[in-house]
PDB file of C-alpha atoms in Angstrom:
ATOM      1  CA  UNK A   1      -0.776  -5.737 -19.884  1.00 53.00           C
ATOM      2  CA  UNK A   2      -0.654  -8.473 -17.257  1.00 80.00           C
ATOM      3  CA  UNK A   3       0.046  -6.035 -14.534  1.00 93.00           C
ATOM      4  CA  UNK A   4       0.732  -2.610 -13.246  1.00 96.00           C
ATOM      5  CA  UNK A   5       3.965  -1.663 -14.838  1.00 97.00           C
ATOM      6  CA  UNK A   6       5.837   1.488 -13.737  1.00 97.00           C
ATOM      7  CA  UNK A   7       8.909   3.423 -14.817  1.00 98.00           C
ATOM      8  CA  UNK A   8      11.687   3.338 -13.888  1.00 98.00           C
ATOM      9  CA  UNK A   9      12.223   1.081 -11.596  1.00 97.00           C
ATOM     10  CA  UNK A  10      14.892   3.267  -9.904  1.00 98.00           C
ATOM     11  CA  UNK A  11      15.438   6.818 -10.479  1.00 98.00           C
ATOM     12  CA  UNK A  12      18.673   8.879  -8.773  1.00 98.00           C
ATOM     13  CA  UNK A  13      17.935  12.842  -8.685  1.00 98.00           C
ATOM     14  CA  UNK A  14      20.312  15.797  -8.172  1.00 98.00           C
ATOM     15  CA  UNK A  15      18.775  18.185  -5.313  1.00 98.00           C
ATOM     16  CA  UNK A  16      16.537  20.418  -7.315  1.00 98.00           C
ATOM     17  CA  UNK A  17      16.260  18.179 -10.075  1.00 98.00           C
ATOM     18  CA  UNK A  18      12.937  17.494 -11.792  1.00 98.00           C
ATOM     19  CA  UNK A  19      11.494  14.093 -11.874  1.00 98.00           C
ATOM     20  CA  UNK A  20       9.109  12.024 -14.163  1.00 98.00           C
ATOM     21  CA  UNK A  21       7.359   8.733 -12.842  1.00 98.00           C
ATOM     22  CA  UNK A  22       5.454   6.597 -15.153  1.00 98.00           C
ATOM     23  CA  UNK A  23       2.179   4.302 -14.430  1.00 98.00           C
ATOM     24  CA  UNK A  24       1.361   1.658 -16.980  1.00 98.00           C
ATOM     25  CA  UNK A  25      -2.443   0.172 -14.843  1.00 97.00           C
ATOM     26  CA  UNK A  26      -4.191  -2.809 -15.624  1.00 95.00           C
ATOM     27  CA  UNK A  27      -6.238  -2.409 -19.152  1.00 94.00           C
ATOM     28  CA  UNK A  28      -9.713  -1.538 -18.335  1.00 92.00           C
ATOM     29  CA  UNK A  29      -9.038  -0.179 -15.158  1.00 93.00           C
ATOM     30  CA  UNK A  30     -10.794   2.819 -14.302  1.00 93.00           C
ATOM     31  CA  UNK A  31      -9.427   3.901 -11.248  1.00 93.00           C
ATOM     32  CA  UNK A  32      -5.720   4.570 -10.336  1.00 95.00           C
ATOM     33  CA  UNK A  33      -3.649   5.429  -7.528  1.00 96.00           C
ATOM     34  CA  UNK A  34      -0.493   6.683  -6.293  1.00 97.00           C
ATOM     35  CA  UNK A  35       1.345   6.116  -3.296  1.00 97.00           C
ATOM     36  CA  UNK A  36       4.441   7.397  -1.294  1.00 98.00           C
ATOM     37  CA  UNK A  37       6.553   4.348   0.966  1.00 96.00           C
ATOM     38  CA  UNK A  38       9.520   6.233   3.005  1.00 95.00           C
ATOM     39  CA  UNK A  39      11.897   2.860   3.665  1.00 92.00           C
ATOM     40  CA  UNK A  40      10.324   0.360   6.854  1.00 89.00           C
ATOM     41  CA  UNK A  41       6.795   2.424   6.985  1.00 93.00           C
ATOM     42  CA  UNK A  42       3.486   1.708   5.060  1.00 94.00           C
ATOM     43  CA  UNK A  43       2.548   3.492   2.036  1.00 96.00           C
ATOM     44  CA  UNK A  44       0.988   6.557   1.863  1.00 96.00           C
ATOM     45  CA  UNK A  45      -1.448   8.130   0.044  1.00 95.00           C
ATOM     46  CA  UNK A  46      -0.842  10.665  -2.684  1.00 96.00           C
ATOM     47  CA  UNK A  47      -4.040  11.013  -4.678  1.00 95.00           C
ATOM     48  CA  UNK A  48      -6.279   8.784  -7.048  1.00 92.00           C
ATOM     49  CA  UNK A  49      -7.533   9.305 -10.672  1.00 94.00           C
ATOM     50  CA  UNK A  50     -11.317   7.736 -11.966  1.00 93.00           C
ATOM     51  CA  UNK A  51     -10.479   7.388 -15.566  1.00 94.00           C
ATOM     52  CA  UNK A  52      -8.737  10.855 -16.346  1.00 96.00           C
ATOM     53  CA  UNK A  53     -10.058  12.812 -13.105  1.00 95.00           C
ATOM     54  CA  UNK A  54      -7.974  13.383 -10.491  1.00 95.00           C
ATOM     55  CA  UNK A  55     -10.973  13.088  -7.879  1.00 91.00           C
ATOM     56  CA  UNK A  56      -8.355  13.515  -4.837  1.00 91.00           C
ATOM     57  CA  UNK A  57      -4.951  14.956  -4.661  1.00 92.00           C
ATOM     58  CA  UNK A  58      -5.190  15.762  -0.529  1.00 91.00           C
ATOM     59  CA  UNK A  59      -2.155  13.156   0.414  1.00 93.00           C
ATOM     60  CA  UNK A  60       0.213  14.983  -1.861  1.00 97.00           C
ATOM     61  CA  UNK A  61       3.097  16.618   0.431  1.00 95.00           C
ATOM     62  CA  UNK A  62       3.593  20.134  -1.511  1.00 95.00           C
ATOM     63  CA  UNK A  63       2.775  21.850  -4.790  1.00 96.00           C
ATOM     64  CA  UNK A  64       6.205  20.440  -6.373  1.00 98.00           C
ATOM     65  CA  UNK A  65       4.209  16.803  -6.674  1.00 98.00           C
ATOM     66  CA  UNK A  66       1.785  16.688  -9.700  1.00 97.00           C
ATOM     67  CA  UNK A  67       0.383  14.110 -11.180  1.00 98.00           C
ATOM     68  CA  UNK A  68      -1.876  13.695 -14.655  1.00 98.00           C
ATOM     69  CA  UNK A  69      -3.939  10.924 -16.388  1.00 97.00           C
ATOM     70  CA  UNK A  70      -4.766  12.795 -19.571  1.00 96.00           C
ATOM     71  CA  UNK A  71      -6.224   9.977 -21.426  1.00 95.00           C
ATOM     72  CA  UNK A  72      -7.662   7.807 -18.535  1.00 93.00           C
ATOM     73  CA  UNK A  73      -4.801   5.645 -18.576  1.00 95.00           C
ATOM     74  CA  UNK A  74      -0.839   5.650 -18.243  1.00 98.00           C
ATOM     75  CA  UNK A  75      -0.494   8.410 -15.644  1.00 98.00           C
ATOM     76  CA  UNK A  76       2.567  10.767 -15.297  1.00 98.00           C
ATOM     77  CA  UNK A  77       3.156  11.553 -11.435  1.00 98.00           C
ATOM     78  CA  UNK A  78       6.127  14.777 -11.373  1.00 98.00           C
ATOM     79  CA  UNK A  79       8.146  15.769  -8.699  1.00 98.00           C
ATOM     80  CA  UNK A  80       9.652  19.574  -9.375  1.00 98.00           C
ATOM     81  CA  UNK A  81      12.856  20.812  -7.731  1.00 98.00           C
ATOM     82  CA  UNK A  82      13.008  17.383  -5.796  1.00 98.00           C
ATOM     83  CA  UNK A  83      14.274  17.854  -1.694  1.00 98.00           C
ATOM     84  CA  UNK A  84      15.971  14.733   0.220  1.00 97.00           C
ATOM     85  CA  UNK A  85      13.119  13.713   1.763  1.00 97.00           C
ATOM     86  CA  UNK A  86      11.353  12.959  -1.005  1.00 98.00           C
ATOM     87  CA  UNK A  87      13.043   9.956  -1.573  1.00 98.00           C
ATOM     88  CA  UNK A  88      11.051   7.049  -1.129  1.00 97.00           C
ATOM     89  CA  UNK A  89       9.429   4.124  -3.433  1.00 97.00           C
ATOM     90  CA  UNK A  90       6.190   5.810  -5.277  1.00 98.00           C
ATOM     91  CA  UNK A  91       3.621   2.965  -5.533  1.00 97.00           C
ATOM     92  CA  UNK A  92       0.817   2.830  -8.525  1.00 97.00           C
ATOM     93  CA  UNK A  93      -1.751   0.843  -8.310  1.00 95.00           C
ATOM     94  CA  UNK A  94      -5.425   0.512 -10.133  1.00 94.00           C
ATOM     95  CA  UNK A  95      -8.273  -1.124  -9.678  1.00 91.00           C
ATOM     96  CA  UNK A  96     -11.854  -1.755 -12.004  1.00 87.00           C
ATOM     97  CA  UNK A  97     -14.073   0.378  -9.894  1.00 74.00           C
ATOM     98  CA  UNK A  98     -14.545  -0.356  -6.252  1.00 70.00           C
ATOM     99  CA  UNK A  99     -12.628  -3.969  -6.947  1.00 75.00           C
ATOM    100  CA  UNK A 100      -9.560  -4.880  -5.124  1.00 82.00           C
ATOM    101  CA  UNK A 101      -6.336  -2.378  -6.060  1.00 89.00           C
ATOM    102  CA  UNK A 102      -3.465  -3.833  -7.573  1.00 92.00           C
ATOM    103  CA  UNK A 103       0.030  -2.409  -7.144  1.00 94.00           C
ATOM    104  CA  UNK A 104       2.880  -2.411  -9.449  1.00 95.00           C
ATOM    105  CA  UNK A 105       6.698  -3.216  -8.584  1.00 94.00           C
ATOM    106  CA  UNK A 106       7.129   0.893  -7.870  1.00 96.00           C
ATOM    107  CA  UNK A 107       9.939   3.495  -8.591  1.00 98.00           C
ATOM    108  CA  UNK A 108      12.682   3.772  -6.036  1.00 97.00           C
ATOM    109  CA  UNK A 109      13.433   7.389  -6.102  1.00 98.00           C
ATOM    110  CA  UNK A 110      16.555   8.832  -4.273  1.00 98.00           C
ATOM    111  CA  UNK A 111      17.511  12.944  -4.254  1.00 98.00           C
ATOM    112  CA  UNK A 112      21.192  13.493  -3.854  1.00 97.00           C
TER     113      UNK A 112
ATOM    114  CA  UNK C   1      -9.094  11.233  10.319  1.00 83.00           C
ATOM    115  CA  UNK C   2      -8.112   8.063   9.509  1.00 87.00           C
ATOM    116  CA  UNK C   3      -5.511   6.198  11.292  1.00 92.00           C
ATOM    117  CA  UNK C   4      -4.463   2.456  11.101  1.00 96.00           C
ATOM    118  CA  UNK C   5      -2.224   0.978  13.861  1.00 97.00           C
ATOM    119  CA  UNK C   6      -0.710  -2.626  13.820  1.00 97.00           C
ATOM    120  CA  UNK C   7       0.948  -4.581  16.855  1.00 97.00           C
ATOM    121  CA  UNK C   8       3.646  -5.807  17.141  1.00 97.00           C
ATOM    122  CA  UNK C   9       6.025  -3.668  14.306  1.00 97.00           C
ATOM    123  CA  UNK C  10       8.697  -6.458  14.671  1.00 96.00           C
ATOM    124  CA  UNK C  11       7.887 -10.111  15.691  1.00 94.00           C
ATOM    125  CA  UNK C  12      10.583 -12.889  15.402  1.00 95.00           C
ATOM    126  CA  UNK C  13       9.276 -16.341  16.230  1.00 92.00           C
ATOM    127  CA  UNK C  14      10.227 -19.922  15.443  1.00 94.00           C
ATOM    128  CA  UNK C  15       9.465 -22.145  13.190  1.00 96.00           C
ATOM    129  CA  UNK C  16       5.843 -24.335  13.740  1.00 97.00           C
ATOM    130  CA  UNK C  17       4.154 -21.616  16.397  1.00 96.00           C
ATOM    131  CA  UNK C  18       1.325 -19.792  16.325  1.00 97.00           C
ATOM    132  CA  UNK C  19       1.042 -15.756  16.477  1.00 95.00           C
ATOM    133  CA  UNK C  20      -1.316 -13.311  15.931  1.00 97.00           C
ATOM    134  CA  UNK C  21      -0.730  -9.477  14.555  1.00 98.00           C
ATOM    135  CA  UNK C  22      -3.820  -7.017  15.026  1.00 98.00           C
ATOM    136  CA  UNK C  23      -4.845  -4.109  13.205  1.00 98.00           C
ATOM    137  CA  UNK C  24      -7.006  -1.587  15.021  1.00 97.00           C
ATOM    138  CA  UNK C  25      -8.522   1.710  13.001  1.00 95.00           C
ATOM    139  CA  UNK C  26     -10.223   4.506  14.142  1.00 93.00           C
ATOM    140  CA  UNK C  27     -13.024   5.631  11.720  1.00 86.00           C
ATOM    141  CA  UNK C  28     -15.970   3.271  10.498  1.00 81.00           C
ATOM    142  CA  UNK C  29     -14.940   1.666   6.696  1.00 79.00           C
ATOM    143  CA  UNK C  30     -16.293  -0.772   4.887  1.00 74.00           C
ATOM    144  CA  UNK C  31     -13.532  -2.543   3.954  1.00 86.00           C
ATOM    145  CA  UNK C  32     -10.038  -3.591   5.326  1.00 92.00           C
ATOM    146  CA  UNK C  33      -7.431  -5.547   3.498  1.00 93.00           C
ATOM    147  CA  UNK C  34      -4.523  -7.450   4.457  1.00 96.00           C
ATOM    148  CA  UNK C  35      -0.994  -7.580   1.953  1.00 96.00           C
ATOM    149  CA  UNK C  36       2.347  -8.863   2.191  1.00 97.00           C
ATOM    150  CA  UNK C  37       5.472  -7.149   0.918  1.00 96.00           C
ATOM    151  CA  UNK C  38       8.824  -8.922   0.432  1.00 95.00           C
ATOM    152  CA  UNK C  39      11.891  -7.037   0.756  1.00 90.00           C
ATOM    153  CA  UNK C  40      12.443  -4.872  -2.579  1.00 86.00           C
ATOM    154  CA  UNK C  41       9.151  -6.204  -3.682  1.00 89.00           C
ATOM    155  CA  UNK C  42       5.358  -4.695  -3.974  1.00 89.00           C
ATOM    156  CA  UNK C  43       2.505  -5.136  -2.001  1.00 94.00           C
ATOM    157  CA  UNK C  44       0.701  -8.521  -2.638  1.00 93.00           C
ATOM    158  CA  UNK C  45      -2.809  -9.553  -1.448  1.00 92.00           C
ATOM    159  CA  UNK C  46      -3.648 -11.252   0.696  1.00 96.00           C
ATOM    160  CA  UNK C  47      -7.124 -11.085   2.097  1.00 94.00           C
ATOM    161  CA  UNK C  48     -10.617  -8.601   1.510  1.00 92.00           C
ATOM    162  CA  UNK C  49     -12.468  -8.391   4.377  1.00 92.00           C
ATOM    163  CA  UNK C  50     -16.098  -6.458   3.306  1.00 87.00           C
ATOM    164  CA  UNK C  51     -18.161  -7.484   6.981  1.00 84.00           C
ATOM    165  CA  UNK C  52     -18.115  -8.100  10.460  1.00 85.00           C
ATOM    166  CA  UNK C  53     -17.413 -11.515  11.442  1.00 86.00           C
ATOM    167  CA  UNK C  54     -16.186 -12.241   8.190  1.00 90.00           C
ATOM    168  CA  UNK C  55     -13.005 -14.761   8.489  1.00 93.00           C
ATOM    169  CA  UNK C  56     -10.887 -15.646   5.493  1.00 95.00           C
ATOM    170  CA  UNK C  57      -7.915 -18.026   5.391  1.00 97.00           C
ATOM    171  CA  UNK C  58      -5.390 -18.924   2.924  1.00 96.00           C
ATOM    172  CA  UNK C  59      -2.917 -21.701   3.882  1.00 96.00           C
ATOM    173  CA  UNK C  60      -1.211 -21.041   7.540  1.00 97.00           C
ATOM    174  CA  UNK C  61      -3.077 -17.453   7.373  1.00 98.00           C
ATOM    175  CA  UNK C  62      -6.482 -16.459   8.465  1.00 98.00           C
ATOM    176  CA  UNK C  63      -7.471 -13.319   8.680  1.00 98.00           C
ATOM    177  CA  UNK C  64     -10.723 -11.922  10.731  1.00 97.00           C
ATOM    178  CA  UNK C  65     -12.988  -8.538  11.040  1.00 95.00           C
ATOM    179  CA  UNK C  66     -15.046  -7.096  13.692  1.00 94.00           C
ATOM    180  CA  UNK C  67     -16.002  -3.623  12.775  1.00 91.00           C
ATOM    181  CA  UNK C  68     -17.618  -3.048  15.722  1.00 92.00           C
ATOM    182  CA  UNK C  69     -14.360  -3.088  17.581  1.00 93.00           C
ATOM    183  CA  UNK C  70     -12.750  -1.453  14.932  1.00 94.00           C
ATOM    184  CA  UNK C  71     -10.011  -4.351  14.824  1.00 96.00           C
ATOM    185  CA  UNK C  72      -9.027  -6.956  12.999  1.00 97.00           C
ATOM    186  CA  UNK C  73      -6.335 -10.044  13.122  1.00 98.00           C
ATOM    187  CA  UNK C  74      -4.094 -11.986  11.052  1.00 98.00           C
ATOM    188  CA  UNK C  75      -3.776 -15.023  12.266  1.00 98.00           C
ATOM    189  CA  UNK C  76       0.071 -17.523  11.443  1.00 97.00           C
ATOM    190  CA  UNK C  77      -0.695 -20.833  12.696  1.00 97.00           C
ATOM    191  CA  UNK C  78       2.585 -23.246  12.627  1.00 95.00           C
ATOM    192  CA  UNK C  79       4.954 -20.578  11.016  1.00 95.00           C
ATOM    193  CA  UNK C  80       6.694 -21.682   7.805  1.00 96.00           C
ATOM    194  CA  UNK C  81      10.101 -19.611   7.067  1.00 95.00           C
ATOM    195  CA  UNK C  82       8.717 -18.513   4.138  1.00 95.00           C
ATOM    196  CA  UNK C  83       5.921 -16.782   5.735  1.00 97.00           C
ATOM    197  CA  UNK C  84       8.557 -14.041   6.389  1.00 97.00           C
ATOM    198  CA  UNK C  85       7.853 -10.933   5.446  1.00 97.00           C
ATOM    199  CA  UNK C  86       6.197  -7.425   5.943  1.00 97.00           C
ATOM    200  CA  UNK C  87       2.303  -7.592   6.543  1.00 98.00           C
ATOM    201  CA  UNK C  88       0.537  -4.595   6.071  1.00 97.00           C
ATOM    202  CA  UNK C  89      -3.401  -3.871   6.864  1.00 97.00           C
ATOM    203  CA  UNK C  90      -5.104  -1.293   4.972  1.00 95.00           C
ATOM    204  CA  UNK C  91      -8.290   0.620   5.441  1.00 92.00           C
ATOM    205  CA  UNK C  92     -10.342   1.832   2.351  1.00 87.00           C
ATOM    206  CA  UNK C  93     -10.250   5.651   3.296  1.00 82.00           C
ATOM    207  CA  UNK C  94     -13.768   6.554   2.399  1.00 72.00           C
ATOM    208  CA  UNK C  95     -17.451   4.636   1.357  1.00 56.00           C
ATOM    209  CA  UNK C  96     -16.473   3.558  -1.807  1.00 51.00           C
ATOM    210  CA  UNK C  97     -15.061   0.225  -1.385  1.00 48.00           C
ATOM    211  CA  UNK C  98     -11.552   1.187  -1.376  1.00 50.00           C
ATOM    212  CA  UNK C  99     -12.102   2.839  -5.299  1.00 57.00           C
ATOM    213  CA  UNK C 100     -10.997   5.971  -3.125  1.00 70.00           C
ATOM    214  CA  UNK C 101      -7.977   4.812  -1.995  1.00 87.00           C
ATOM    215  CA  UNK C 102      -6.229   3.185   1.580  1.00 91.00           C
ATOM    216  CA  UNK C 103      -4.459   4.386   4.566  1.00 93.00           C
ATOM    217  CA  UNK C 104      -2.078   1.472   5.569  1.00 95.00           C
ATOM    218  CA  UNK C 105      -0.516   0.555   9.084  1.00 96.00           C
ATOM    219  CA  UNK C 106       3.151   0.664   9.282  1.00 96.00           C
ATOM    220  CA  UNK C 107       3.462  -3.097   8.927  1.00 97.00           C
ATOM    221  CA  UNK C 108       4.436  -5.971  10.660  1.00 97.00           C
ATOM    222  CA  UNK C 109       7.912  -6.794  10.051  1.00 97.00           C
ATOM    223  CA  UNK C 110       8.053 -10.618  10.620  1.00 97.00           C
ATOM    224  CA  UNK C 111      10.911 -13.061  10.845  1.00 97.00           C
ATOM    225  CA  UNK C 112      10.501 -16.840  11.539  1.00 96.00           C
ATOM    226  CA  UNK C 113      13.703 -18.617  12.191  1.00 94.00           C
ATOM    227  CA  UNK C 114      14.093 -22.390  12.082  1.00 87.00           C
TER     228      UNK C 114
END
């Protein structure tokens, strides 16, 4: 596709509720990325994928946060028994190799 | 570990001045990147910086590196309202060229009034 695409673009979650994002990368792109924005502060890292490895998953908070890339390319990040302060906008982004990362529009998430 | 500070968090300025917003970070990297973010919006790119000394500019924006200092600057000369924005400087958090992902600042919320 023309860009990162991700899914949904806003997602409201019962306390405890578990939650699915979606990341559609770039079409070649090898390398993939999620972040974690709490509202006014910079995103943060969650962990990053080379093709279907997940080569680093140190940024993610707890063990409810799990993310996959079975095939090397739409990735699946979950988020069991979701808290309050996980809300936040998740951020994907990919990049072809060690070029510049490209982000998609992210999911606004929000635990109620 | 890595950590990436910008100054100011919040700068309001008029229309047709100059400011400058730095970004210091505190482990060696080999590259640092500048993006802007528009309310409700993603992150959009602005500038790759890959060396010391290297200065890039893009319209009213010029971004610069020193690596030695650790710092680097974005640069609004004669501010444009629709410069307004977040600005965010990110730091590729280990050697391979940012393919390993970024720790970010927490942004530079900026507002230029006519």
């Amino acid at each position: 596709g023309a860009g990162v695409s991700q899914s949904p673009r806003y997602k409201v979650a019962k306390r405890g509720q578990d939650v699915a994002l979606r990341c559609d990368p770039i079409s070649g792109h090898v390398s993939l990325f999620w972040y974690q924005q709490a509202l006014g502060q910079g995103p943060e890292f969650l962990t990053y994928f080379q093709n279907e490895a997940q080569l680093d998953k140190s940024g993610l908070p707890s063990d409810r946060f799990f993310a996959e890339r079975p095939e090397g390319s739409v990735s699946t990040l979950k988020i069991q028994r979701t808290q309050q302060e996980d809300s936040a906008v998740y951020l994907c982004a990919s990049s072809w190799g060690q070029g510049e990362a490209f982000f998609g529009q992210g999911t606004r998430l929000t635990v109620v | 570990e890595l950590k990436v500070e910008q100054n100011p968090l919040f700068l309001s300025m008029q229309e047709g001045k100059n400011y400058t917003i730095y970004c210091n970070y505190s482990t060696t990297s080999d590259r640092l990147y500048w993006y802007r973010q528009d309310p409700g919006k993603s992150l959009e790119s602005l500038f790759v910086l890959l060396s010391n000394g290297a200065v890039k500019q893009e319209g009213r924006l010029m971004a610069s590196l020193d690596t030695k200092a650790r710092l680097s600057t974005l640069h609004i000369t004669a501010a444009v309202h629709d410069l307004s924005a977040t600005y965010f400087c990110a730091v590729s958090r280990g050697i391979g060229g940012g393919a390993d992902g970024l720790t970010f600042g927490k942004g530079t919320h900026l507002i230029i009034q006519p």
